[in-house]
mmCIF file of N, CA, C and O in Angstrom:
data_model
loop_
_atom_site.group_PDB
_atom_site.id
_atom_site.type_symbol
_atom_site.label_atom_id
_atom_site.label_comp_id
_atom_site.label_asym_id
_atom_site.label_seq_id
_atom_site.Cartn_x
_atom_site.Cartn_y
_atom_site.Cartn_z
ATOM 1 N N UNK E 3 73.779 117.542 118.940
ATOM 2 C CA UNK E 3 73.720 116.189 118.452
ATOM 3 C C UNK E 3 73.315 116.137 116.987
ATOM 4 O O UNK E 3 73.653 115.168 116.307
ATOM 5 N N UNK E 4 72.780 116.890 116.597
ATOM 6 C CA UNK E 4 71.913 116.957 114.974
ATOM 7 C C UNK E 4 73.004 116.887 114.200
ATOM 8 O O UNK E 4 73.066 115.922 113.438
ATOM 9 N N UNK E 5 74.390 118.118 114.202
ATOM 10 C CA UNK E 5 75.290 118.211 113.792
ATOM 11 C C UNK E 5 76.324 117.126 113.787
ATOM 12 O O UNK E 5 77.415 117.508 113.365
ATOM 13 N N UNK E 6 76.242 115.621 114.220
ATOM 14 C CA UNK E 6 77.043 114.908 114.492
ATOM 15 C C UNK E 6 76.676 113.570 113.826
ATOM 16 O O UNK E 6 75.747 113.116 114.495
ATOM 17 N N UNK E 7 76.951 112.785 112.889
ATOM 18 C CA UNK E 7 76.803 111.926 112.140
ATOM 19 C C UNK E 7 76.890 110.428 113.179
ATOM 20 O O UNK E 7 77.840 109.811 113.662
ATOM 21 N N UNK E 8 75.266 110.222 113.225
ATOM 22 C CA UNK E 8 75.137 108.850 113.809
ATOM 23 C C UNK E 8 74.570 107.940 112.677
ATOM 24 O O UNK E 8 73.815 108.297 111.773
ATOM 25 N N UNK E 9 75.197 106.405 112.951
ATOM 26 C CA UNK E 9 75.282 105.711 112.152
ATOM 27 C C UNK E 9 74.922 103.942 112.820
ATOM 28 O O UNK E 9 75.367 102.971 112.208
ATOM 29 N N UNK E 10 74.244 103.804 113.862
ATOM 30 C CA UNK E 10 74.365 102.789 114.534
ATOM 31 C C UNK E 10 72.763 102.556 114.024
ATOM 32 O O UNK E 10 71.769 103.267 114.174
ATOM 33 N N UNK E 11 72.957 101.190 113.325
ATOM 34 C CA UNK E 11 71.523 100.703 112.628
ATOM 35 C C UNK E 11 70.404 99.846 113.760
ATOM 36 O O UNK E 11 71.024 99.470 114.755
ATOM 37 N N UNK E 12 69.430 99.606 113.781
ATOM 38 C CA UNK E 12 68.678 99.056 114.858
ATOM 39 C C UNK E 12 69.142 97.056 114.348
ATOM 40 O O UNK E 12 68.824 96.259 115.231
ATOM 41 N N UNK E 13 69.484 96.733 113.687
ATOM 42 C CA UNK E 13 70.010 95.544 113.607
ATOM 43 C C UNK E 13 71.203 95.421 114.513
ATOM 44 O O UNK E 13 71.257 94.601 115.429
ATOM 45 N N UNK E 14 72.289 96.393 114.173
ATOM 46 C CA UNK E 14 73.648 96.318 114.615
ATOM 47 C C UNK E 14 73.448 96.492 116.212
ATOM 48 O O UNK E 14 74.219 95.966 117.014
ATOM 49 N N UNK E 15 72.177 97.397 116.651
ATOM 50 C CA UNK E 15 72.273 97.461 118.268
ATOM 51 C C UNK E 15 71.004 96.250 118.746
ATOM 52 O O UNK E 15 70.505 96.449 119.854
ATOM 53 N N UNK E 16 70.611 95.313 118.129
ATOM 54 C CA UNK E 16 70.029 94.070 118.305
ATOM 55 C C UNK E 16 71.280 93.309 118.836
ATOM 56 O O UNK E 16 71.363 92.762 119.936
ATOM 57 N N UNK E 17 72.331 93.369 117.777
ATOM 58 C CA UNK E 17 73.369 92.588 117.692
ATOM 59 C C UNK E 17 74.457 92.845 118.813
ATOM 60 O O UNK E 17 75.168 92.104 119.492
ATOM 61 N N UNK E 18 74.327 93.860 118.739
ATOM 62 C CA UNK E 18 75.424 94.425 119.789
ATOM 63 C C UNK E 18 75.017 93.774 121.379
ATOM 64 O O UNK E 18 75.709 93.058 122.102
ATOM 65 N N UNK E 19 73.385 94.412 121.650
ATOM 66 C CA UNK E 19 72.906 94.021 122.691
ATOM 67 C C UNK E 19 73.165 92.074 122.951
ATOM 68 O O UNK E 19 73.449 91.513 124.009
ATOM 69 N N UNK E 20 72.950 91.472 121.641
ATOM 70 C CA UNK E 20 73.050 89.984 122.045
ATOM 71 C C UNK E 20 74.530 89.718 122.323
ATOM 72 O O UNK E 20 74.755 89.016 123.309
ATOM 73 N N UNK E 21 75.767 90.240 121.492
ATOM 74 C CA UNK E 21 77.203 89.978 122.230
ATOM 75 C C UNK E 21 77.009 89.960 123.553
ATOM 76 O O UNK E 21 76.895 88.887 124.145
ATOM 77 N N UNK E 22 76.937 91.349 124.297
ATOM 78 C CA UNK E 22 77.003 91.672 125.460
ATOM 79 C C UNK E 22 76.398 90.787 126.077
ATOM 80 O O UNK E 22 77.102 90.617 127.072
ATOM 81 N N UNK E 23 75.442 90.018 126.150
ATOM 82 C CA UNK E 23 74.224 89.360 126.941
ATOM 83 C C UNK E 23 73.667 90.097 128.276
ATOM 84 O O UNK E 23 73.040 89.497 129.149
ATOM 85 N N UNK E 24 73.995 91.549 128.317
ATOM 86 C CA UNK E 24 73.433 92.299 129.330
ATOM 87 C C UNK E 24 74.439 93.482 129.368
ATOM 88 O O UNK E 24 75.240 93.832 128.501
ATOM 89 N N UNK E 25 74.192 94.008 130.598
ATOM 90 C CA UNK E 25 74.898 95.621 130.644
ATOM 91 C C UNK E 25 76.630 95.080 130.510
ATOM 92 O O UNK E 25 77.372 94.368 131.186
ATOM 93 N N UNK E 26 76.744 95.863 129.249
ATOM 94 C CA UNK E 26 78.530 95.908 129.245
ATOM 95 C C UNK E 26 79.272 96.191 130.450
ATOM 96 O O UNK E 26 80.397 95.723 130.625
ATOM 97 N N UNK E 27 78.574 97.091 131.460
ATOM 98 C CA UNK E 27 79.169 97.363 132.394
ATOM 99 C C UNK E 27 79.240 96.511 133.903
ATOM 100 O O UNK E 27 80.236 96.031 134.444
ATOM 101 N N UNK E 28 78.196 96.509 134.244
ATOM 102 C CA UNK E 28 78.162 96.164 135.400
ATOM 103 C C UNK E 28 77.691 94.216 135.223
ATOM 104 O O UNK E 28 78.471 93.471 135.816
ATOM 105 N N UNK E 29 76.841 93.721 134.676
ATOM 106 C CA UNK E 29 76.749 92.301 133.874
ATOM 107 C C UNK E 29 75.180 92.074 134.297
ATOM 108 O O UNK E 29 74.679 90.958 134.156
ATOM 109 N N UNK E 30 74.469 93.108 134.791
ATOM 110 C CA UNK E 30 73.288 92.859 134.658
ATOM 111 C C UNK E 30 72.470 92.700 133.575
ATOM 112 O O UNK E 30 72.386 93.346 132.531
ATOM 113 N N UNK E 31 71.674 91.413 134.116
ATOM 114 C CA UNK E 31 70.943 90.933 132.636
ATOM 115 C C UNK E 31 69.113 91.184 133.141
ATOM 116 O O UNK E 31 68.710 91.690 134.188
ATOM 117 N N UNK E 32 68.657 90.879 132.501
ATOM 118 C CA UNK E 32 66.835 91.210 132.313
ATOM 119 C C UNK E 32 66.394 92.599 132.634
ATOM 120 O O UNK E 32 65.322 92.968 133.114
ATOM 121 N N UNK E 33 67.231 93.157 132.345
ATOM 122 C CA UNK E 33 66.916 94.721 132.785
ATOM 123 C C UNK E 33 67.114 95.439 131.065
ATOM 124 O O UNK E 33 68.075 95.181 130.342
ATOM 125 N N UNK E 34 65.971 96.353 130.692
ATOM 126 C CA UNK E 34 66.183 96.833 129.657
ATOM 127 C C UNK E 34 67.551 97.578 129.726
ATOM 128 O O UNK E 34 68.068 98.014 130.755
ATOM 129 N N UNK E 35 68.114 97.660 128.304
ATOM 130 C CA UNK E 35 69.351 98.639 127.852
ATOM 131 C C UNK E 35 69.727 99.662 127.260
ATOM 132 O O UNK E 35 69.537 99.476 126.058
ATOM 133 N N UNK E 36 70.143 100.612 127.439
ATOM 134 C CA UNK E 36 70.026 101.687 127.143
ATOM 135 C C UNK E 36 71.518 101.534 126.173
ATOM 136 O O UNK E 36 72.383 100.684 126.385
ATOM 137 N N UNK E 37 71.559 102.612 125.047
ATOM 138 C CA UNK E 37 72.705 102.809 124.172
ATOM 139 C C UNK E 37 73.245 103.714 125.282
ATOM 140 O O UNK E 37 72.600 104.428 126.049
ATOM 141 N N UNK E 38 74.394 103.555 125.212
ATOM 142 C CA UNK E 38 75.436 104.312 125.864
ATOM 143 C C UNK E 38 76.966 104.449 124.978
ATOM 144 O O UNK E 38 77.572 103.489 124.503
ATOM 145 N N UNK E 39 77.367 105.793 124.906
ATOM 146 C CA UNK E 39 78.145 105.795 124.289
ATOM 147 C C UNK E 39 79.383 105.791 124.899
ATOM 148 O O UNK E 39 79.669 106.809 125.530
ATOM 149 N N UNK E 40 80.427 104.624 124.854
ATOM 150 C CA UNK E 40 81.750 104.698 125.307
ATOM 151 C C UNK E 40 82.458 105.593 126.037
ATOM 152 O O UNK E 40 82.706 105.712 127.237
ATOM 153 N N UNK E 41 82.883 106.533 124.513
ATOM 154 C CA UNK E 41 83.462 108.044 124.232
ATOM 155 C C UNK E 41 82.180 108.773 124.165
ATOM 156 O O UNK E 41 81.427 108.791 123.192
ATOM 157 N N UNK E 42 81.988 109.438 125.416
ATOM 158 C CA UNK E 42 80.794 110.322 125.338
ATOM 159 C C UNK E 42 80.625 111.361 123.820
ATOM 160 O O UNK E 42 81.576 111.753 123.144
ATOM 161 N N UNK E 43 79.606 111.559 123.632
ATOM 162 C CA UNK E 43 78.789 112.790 122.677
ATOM 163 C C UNK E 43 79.883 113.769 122.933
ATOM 164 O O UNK E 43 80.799 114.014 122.148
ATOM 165 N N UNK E 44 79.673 114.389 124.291
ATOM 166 C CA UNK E 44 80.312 115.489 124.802
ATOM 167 C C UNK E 44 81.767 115.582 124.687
ATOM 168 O O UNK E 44 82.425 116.613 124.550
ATOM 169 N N UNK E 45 82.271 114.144 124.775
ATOM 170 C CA UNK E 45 83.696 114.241 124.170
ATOM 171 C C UNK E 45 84.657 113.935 122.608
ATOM 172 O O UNK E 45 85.824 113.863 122.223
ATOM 173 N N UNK E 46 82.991 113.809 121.998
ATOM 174 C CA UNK E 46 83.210 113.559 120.443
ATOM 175 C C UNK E 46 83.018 111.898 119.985
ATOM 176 O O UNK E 46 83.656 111.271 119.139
ATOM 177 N N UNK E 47 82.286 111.599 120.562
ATOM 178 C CA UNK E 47 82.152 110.379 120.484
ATOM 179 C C UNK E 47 80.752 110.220 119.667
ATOM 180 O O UNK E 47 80.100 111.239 119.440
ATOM 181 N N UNK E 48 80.285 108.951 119.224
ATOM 182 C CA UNK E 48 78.782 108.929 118.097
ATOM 183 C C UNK E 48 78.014 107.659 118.336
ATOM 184 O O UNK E 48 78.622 106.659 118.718
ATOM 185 N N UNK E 49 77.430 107.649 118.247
ATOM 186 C CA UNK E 49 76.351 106.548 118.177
ATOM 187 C C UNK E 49 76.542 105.714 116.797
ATOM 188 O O UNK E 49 75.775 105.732 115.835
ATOM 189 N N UNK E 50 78.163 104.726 116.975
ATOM 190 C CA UNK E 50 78.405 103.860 116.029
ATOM 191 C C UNK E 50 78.579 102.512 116.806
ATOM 192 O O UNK E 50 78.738 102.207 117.988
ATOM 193 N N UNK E 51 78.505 102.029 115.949
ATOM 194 C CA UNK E 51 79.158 100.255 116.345
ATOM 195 C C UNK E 51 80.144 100.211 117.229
ATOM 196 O O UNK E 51 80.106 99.607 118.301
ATOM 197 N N UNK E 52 81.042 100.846 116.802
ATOM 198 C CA UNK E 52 82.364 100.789 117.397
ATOM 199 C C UNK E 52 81.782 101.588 118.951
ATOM 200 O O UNK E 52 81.580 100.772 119.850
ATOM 201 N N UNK E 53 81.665 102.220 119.107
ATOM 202 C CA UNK E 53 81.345 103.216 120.197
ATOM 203 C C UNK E 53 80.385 103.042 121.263
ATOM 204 O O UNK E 53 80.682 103.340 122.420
ATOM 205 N N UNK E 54 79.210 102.562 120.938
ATOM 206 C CA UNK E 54 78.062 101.728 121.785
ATOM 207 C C UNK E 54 77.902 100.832 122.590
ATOM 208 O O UNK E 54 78.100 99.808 121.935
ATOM 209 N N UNK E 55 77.654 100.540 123.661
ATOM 210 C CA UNK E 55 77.448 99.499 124.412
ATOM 211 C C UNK E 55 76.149 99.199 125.052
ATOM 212 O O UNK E 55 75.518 100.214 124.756
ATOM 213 N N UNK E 56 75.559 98.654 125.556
ATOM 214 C CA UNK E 56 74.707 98.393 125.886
ATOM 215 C C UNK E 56 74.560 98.447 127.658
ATOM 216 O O UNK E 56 75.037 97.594 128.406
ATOM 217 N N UNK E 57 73.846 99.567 128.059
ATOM 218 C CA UNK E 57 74.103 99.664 129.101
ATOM 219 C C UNK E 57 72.887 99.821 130.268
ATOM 220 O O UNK E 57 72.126 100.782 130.154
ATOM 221 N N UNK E 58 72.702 98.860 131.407
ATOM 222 C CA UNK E 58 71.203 98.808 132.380
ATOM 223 C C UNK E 58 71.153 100.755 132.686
ATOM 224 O O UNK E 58 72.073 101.571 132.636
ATOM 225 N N UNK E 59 69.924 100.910 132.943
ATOM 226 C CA UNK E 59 69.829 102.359 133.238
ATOM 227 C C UNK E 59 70.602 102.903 134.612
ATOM 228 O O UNK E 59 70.663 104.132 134.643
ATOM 229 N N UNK E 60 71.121 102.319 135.599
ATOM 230 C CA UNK E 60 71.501 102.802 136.507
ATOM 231 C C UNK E 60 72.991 103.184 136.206
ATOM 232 O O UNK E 60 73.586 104.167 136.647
ATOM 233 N N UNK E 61 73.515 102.140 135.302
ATOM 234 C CA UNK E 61 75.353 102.447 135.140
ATOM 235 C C UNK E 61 75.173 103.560 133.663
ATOM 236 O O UNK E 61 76.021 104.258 133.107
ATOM 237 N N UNK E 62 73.860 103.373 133.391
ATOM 238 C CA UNK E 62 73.942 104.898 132.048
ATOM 239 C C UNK E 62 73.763 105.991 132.953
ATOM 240 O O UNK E 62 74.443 106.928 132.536
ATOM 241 N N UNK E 63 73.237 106.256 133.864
ATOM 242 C CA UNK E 63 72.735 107.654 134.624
ATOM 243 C C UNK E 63 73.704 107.919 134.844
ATOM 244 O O UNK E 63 74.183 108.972 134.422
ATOM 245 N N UNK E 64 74.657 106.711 135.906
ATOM 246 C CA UNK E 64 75.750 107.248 136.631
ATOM 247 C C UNK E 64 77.003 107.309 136.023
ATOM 248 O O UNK E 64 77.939 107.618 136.760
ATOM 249 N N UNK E 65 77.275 107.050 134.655
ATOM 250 C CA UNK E 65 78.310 107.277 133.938
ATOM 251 C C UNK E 65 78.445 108.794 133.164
ATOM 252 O O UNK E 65 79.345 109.628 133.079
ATOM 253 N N UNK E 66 76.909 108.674 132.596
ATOM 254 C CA UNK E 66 76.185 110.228 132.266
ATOM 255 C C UNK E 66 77.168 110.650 130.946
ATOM 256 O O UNK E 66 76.968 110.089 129.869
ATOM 257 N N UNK E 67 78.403 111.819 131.106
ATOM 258 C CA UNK E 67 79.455 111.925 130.312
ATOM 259 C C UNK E 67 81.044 111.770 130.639
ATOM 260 O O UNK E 67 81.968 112.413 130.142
ATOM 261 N N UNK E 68 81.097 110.796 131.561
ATOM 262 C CA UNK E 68 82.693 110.582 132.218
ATOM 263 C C UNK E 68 83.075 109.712 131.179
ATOM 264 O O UNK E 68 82.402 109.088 130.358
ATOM 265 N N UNK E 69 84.114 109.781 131.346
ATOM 266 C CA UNK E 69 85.477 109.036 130.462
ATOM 267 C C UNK E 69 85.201 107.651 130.998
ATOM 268 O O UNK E 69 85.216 107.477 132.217
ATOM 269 N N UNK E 70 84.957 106.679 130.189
ATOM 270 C CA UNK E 70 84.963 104.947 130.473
ATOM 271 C C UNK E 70 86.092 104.545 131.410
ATOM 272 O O UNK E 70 85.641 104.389 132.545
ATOM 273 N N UNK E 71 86.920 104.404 131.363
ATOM 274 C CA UNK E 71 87.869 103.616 132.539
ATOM 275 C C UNK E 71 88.085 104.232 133.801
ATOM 276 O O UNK E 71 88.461 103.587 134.780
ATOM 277 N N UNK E 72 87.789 105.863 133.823
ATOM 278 C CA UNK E 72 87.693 106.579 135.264
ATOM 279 C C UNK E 72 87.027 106.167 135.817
ATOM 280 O O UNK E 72 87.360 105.692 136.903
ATOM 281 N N UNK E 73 85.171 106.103 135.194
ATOM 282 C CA UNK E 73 84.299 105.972 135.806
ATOM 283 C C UNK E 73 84.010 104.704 136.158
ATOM 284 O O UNK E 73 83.216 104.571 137.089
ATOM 285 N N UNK E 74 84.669 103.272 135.401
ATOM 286 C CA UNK E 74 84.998 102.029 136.089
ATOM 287 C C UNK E 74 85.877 102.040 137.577
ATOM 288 O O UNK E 74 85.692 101.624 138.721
ATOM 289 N N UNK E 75 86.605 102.543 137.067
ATOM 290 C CA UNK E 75 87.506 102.533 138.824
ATOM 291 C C UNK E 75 86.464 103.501 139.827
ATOM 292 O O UNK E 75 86.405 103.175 141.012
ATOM 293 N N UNK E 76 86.001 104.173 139.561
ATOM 294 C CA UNK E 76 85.241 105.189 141.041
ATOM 295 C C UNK E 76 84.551 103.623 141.224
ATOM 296 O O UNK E 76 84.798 102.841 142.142
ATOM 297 N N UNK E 77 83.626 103.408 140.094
ATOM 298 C CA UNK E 77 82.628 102.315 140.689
ATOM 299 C C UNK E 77 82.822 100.769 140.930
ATOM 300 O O UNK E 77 82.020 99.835 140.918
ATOM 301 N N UNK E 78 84.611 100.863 141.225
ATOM 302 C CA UNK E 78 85.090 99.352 141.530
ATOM 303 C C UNK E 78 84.699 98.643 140.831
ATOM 304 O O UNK E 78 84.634 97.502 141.287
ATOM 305 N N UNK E 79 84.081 98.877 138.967
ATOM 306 C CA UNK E 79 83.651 97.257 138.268
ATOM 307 C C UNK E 79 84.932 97.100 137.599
ATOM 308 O O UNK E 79 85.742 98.015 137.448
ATOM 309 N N UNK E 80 85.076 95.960 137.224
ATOM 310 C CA UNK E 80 86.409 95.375 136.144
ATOM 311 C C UNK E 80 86.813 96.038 134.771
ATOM 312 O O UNK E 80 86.542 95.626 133.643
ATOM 313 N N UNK E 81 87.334 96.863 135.035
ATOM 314 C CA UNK E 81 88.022 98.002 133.705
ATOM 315 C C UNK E 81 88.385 97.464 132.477
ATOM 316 O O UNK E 81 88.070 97.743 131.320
ATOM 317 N N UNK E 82 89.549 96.139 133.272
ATOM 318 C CA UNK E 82 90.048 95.029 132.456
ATOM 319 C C UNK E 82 88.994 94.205 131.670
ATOM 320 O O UNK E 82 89.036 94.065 130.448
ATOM 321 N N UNK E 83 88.117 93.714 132.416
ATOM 322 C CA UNK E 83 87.539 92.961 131.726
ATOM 323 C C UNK E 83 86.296 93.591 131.211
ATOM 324 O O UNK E 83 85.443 92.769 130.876
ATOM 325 N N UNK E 84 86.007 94.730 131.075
ATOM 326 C CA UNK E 84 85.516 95.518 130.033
ATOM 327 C C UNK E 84 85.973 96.229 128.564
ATOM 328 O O UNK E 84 85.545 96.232 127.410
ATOM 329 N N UNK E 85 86.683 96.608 129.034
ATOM 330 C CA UNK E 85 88.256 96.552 127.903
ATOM 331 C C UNK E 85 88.097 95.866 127.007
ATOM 332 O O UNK E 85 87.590 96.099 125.910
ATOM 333 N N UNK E 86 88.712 94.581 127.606
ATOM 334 C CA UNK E 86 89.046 93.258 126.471
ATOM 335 C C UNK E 86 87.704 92.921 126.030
ATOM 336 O O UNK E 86 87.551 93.018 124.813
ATOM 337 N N UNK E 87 86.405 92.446 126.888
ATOM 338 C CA UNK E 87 85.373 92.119 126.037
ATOM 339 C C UNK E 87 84.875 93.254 125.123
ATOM 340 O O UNK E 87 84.387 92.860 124.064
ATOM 341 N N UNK E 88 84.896 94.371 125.290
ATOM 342 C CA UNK E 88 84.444 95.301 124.302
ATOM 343 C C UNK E 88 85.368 95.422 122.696
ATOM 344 O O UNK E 88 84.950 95.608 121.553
ATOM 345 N N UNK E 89 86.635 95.241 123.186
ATOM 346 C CA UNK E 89 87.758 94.448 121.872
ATOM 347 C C UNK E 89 87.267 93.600 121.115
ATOM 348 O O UNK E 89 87.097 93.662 119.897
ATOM 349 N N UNK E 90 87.069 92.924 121.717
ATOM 350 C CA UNK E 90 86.495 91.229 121.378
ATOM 351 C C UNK E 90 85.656 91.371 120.138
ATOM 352 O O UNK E 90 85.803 90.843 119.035
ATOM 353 N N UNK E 91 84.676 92.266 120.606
ATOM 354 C CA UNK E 91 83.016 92.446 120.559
ATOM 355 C C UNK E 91 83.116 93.355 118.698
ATOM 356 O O UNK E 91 82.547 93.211 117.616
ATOM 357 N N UNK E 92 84.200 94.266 119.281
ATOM 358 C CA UNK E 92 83.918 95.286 117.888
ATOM 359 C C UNK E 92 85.125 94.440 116.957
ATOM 360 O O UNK E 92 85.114 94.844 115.794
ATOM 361 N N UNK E 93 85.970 93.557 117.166
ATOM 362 C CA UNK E 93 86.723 92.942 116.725
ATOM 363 C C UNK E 93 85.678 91.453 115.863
ATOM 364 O O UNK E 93 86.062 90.863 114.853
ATOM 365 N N UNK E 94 84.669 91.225 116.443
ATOM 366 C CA UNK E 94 83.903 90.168 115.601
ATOM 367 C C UNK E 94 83.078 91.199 114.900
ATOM 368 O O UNK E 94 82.949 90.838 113.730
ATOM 369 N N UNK E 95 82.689 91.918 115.042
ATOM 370 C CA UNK E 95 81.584 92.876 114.012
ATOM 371 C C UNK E 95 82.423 92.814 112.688
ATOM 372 O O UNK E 95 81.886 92.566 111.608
ATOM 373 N N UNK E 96 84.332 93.151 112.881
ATOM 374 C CA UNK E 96 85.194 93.729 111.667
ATOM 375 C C UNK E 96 84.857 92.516 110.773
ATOM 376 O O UNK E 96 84.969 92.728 109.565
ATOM 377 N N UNK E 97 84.616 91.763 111.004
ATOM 378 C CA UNK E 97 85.440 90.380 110.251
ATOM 379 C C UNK E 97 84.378 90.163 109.451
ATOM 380 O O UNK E 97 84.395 89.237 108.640
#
């Protein structure tokens, strides 16, 4: 990880966390959030804006380093509508 250029500011994951209004994944809210990275570390992925989500500790454990839309379908949550709101999300940061 040392070797890998992270860039996600504690404002931008304030911000990030308030888009989401709870776990990107599953839609639990009042539960602390953990950064979770999309595109895992392990698969070259970073701790940027673009890449981060905000995620309750149980769907970070159990996602761990799987690929985002596999590990939506094992766990039956909405792929689709994770997808598009995560679009959405890094699509208002651009502007």
């Amino acid at each position: 990880m040392d070797g890998v250029d992270h860039d996600l500011t504690d404002e931008q994951w304030a911000a990030l966390k308030a888009a989401w209004g709870g776990c990107a994944y599953c839609g639990a809210v009042g539960k602390p959030l953990q950064r979770d990275c999309v595109l895992p570390i392990s698969r070259g992925g970073r701790y940027t804006l673009e890449n981060v989500a905000p995620a309750c500790g149980s769907c970070n454990a159990s996602k761990c380093n799987a690929e985002v839309t596999g590990w939506l379908r094992r766990k039956r949550l909405d792929e689709g509508a994770f997808l598009l709101r995560h679009l959405e999300i890094r699509a208002s940061f651009a502007s």
